[in-house]
Amino acid sequence: QVQLVESGGGLVQAGGSLRLSCAASGRTFSLYAMAWFRQAPGKERDFVSKINWSGGSTSYEDSVKGRFTISRDNAKNTVYLQMDSLKPEDTAVYYCAAKTHTYSSQGYYYTENWYNYWGQGTQVTVSS
């Protein structure tokens, strides 16, 4: 089992910055990749960014490229999402997700079913 706890959400004005953190605990040695998804009110949960636990290769959804940066600290078992130049359309609940090596996932890294662990979410609100 892997437990994920997000933090760092809040209210910020457009153009501002926030840094989200996701701390993993439990069987962290089994981590393969971690990601951030977000869900705006009335919408589906969408992929934001992904990072491989070893190697550190990253992927981003097009609308956040150049504004968001995902990173990890393997020693702290924590992944971060630095969000700059925030826009009102970034307002959503942000979820951390993890895929372990032993999980026979379907889908792709940008789909929910690729991941087998999820955090509880943290609210990000960007005012105009």
CSV table of C-alpha atoms in Angstrom, one decimal:
chain,number,residue,atom,x,y,z
A,1,GLN,CA,0.0,0.0,0.0
A,2,VAL,CA,1.0,3.6,-0.7
A,3,GLN,CA,-0.5,6.6,1.0
A,4,LEU,CA,-0.5,10.0,-0.7
A,5,VAL,CA,-1.1,13.3,1.1
A,6,GLU,CA,-1.3,16.6,-0.8
A,7,SER,CA,-0.7,20.0,0.6
A,8,GLY,CA,-0.1,23.6,-0.5
A,9,GLY,CA,-3.4,24.5,-2.1
A,10,GLY,CA,-5.0,27.8,-1.5
A,11,LEU,CA,-6.4,31.1,-2.9
A,12,VAL,CA,-4.2,33.2,-5.1
A,13,GLN,CA,-4.6,36.0,-7.6
A,14,ALA,CA,-4.2,35.6,-11.3
A,15,GLY,CA,-0.5,35.8,-12.2
A,16,GLY,CA,0.5,34.4,-8.8
A,17,SER,CA,2.2,31.2,-7.9
A,18,LEU,CA,1.6,28.2,-5.6
A,19,ARG,CA,3.6,25.0,-4.9
A,20,LEU,CA,1.8,21.8,-4.3
A,21,SER,CA,3.4,18.9,-2.4
A,22,CYS,CA,2.5,15.2,-2.4
A,23,ALA,CA,4.1,13.1,0.3
A,24,ALA,CA,4.1,9.4,-0.3
A,25,SER,CA,4.4,6.8,2.5
A,26,GLY,CA,4.2,3.1,2.8
A,27,ARG,CA,5.7,0.9,0.1
A,28,THR,CA,7.4,3.8,-1.6
A,29,PHE,CA,10.1,1.5,-3.0
A,30,SER,CA,7.5,0.2,-5.4
A,31,LEU,CA,6.8,3.6,-7.0
A,32,TYR,CA,7.1,3.8,-10.8
A,33,ALA,CA,5.6,7.2,-11.5
A,34,MET,CA,3.7,10.0,-9.8
A,35,ALA,CA,1.4,12.5,-11.4
A,36,TRP,CA,-1.0,15.4,-10.8
A,37,PHE,CA,-4.5,15.6,-12.1
A,38,ARG,CA,-7.1,18.3,-11.5
A,39,GLN,CA,-10.9,18.5,-11.5
A,40,ALA,CA,-12.8,21.7,-12.0
A,41,PRO,CA,-16.4,22.0,-10.8
A,42,GLY,CA,-18.7,20.1,-13.1
A,43,LYS,CA,-15.9,18.7,-15.2
A,44,GLU,CA,-14.0,15.4,-15.4
A,45,ARG,CA,-10.7,14.9,-13.7
A,46,ASP,CA,-7.9,15.7,-16.2
A,47,PHE,CA,-4.2,15.0,-16.4
A,48,VAL,CA,-1.8,17.8,-15.6
A,49,SER,CA,1.7,16.4,-15.3
A,50,LYS,CA,3.7,13.2,-14.6
A,51,ILE,CA,7.2,12.3,-13.5
A,52,ASN,CA,8.9,9.0,-13.4
A,53,TRP,CA,10.3,8.1,-10.0
A,54,SER,CA,13.6,7.0,-11.3
A,55,GLY,CA,15.1,8.9,-14.2
A,56,GLY,CA,12.8,11.8,-13.6
A,57,SER,CA,11.4,12.1,-17.1
A,58,THR,CA,8.4,14.5,-17.2
A,59,SER,CA,5.2,15.1,-19.2
A,60,TYR,CA,2.8,18.0,-19.2
A,61,GLU,CA,-0.7,18.8,-20.5
A,62,ASP,CA,-0.4,21.5,-23.2
A,63,SER,CA,-2.2,24.3,-21.3
A,64,VAL,CA,0.3,24.2,-18.4
A,65,LYS,CA,3.5,23.8,-20.4
A,66,GLY,CA,5.9,26.6,-19.5
A,67,ARG,CA,3.9,27.6,-16.4
A,68,PHE,CA,4.0,24.4,-14.3
A,69,THR,CA,7.0,22.4,-13.2
A,70,ILE,CA,6.8,18.9,-11.7
A,71,SER,CA,9.8,17.7,-9.6
A,72,ARG,CA,10.5,15.0,-7.0
A,73,ASP,CA,12.7,14.5,-4.0
A,74,ASN,CA,13.3,10.8,-3.7
A,75,ALA,CA,14.8,11.1,-0.3
A,76,LYS,CA,11.6,12.7,1.1
A,77,ASN,CA,9.3,10.6,-1.1
A,78,THR,CA,7.7,13.8,-2.2
A,79,VAL,CA,6.6,15.2,-5.6
A,80,TYR,CA,6.0,18.8,-6.1
A,81,LEU,CA,4.1,20.9,-8.6
A,82,GLN,CA,5.3,24.5,-8.9
A,83,MET,CA,2.6,26.5,-10.5
A,84,ASP,CA,3.4,29.9,-11.9
A,85,SER,CA,1.5,32.5,-13.9
A,86,LEU,CA,-1.7,31.0,-12.6
A,87,LYS,CA,-5.0,31.7,-14.4
A,88,PRO,CA,-8.6,31.6,-13.2
A,89,GLU,CA,-9.1,28.5,-15.4
A,90,ASP,CA,-6.5,26.7,-13.3
A,91,THR,CA,-9.0,26.7,-10.4
A,92,ALA,CA,-9.7,23.1,-9.5
A,93,VAL,CA,-9.1,20.4,-6.9
A,94,TYR,CA,-5.7,19.0,-7.6
A,95,TYR,CA,-5.0,15.3,-7.0
A,96,CYS,CA,-1.8,13.4,-6.6
A,97,ALA,CA,-1.6,9.9,-8.2
A,98,ALA,CA,0.9,7.1,-8.1
A,99,LYS,CA,1.6,4.0,-10.1
A,100,THR,CA,3.6,1.2,-8.7
A,101,HIS,CA,5.8,-1.2,-10.6
A,102,THR,CA,3.6,-4.2,-9.9
A,103,TYR,CA,0.3,-2.6,-11.0
A,104,SER,CA,-0.9,-4.0,-14.3
A,105,SER,CA,-2.4,-0.7,-15.4
A,106,GLN,CA,-4.5,-0.1,-18.5
A,107,GLY,CA,-4.6,3.1,-20.4
A,108,TYR,CA,-1.8,5.6,-20.6
A,109,TYR,CA,0.1,7.9,-18.3
A,110,TYR,CA,-2.4,10.7,-18.9
A,111,THR,CA,-5.5,8.6,-18.0
A,112,GLU,CA,-6.7,7.9,-14.5
A,113,ASN,CA,-6.7,4.1,-14.8
A,114,TRP,CA,-2.9,4.0,-15.3
A,115,TYR,CA,-2.5,4.9,-11.6
A,116,ASN,CA,-3.4,2.7,-8.6
A,117,TYR,CA,-3.1,5.2,-5.7
A,118,TRP,CA,-4.7,8.6,-5.2
A,119,GLY,CA,-4.6,11.4,-2.6
A,120,GLN,CA,-7.5,13.2,-1.2
A,121,GLY,CA,-7.0,16.4,-3.2
A,122,THR,CA,-6.2,20.0,-2.4
A,123,GLN,CA,-8.2,23.0,-3.6
A,124,VAL,CA,-6.6,25.6,-5.8
A,125,THR,CA,-8.6,28.8,-6.4
A,126,VAL,CA,-7.3,31.5,-8.7
A,127,SER,CA,-9.1,34.8,-8.6
A,128,SER,CA,-9.3,37.2,-11.5
